[in-house]
């Protein structure tokens, strides 16, 4: 089922870029059926905002979504789920966001690297939470 969860995330991302938002409703319905919280679903919607949205904001939403998974799904996660590692990575990403946000010139390479880390973290936590 982990592969199914990753496929749903890919579908949501693709649909958000290619079709009107109402077409993605079935993917969000699937998330509800998997017992994800409304807050998590709202954050996933924000992560997949239309092109041109602030990448730093998107990274923040991904971090919030991972925190929501940890808070609401930790009892259902397998015993070997790397929750401690996720929290450590969340702290590092948030510190990176703060540093980039304070820098008057936003370094695209640093943002891209941070976005890659946030994507990997989100995918790891989401895959572990999918039943």
XYZ file of C-alpha atoms in Angstrom, residues 55-131:
77
model
C 8.604 27.951 -2.672
C 9.546 28.785 0.915
C 5.886 28.830 1.873
C 5.395 25.457 0.168
C 8.320 23.993 2.133
C 6.754 25.317 5.345
C 3.456 23.630 4.492
C 5.282 20.364 3.862
C 6.937 20.629 7.269
C 3.570 21.349 8.876
C 2.088 18.313 7.094
C 4.868 16.040 8.393
C 4.312 17.377 11.912
C 0.597 16.650 11.517
C 1.362 13.069 10.450
C 3.588 12.606 13.487
C 0.946 14.045 15.830
C -2.082 12.252 14.417
C -0.731 9.044 12.907
C 2.144 8.042 15.207
C 0.083 5.370 16.976
C -0.717 3.727 13.631
C 2.816 3.905 12.219
C 5.017 0.827 12.292
C 7.406 0.487 15.199
C 10.386 1.071 12.940
C 9.045 4.370 11.559
C 11.910 6.874 11.890
C 9.942 9.495 13.807
C 13.052 10.762 15.595
C 14.849 11.198 12.281
C 11.831 13.000 10.818
C 11.802 15.415 13.742
C 15.533 16.030 13.362
C 15.135 16.682 9.642
C 12.160 18.972 10.339
C 14.333 21.043 12.677
C 17.092 21.294 10.059
C 14.677 22.283 7.291
C 13.003 24.908 9.487
C 16.401 26.386 10.408
C 17.256 26.465 6.705
C 13.976 28.263 5.999
C 14.799 30.855 8.652
C 18.280 31.449 7.244
C 17.050 31.783 3.662
C 14.162 34.010 4.750
C 16.538 36.406 6.538
C 18.908 36.598 3.573
C 18.104 39.635 1.385
C 19.136 37.697 -1.721
C 17.396 34.359 -1.953
C 19.861 31.751 -3.221
C 17.988 29.576 -5.735
C 20.326 26.626 -5.253
C 19.788 26.646 -1.501
C 16.023 26.878 -1.964
C 16.096 24.021 -4.467
C 18.163 21.867 -2.091
C 15.844 22.657 0.798
C 12.812 21.889 -1.343
C 14.341 18.527 -2.293
C 14.908 17.709 1.390
C 11.348 18.737 2.256
C 9.945 16.648 -0.620
C 11.916 13.601 0.551
C 10.814 14.058 4.147
C 7.169 14.548 3.188
C 7.205 11.488 0.914
C 8.842 9.353 3.598
C 6.343 10.325 6.301
C 3.352 10.103 3.992
C 4.383 6.688 2.672
C 4.792 5.394 6.222
C 1.362 6.726 7.201
C -0.508 5.153 4.311
C -2.161 1.973 5.417
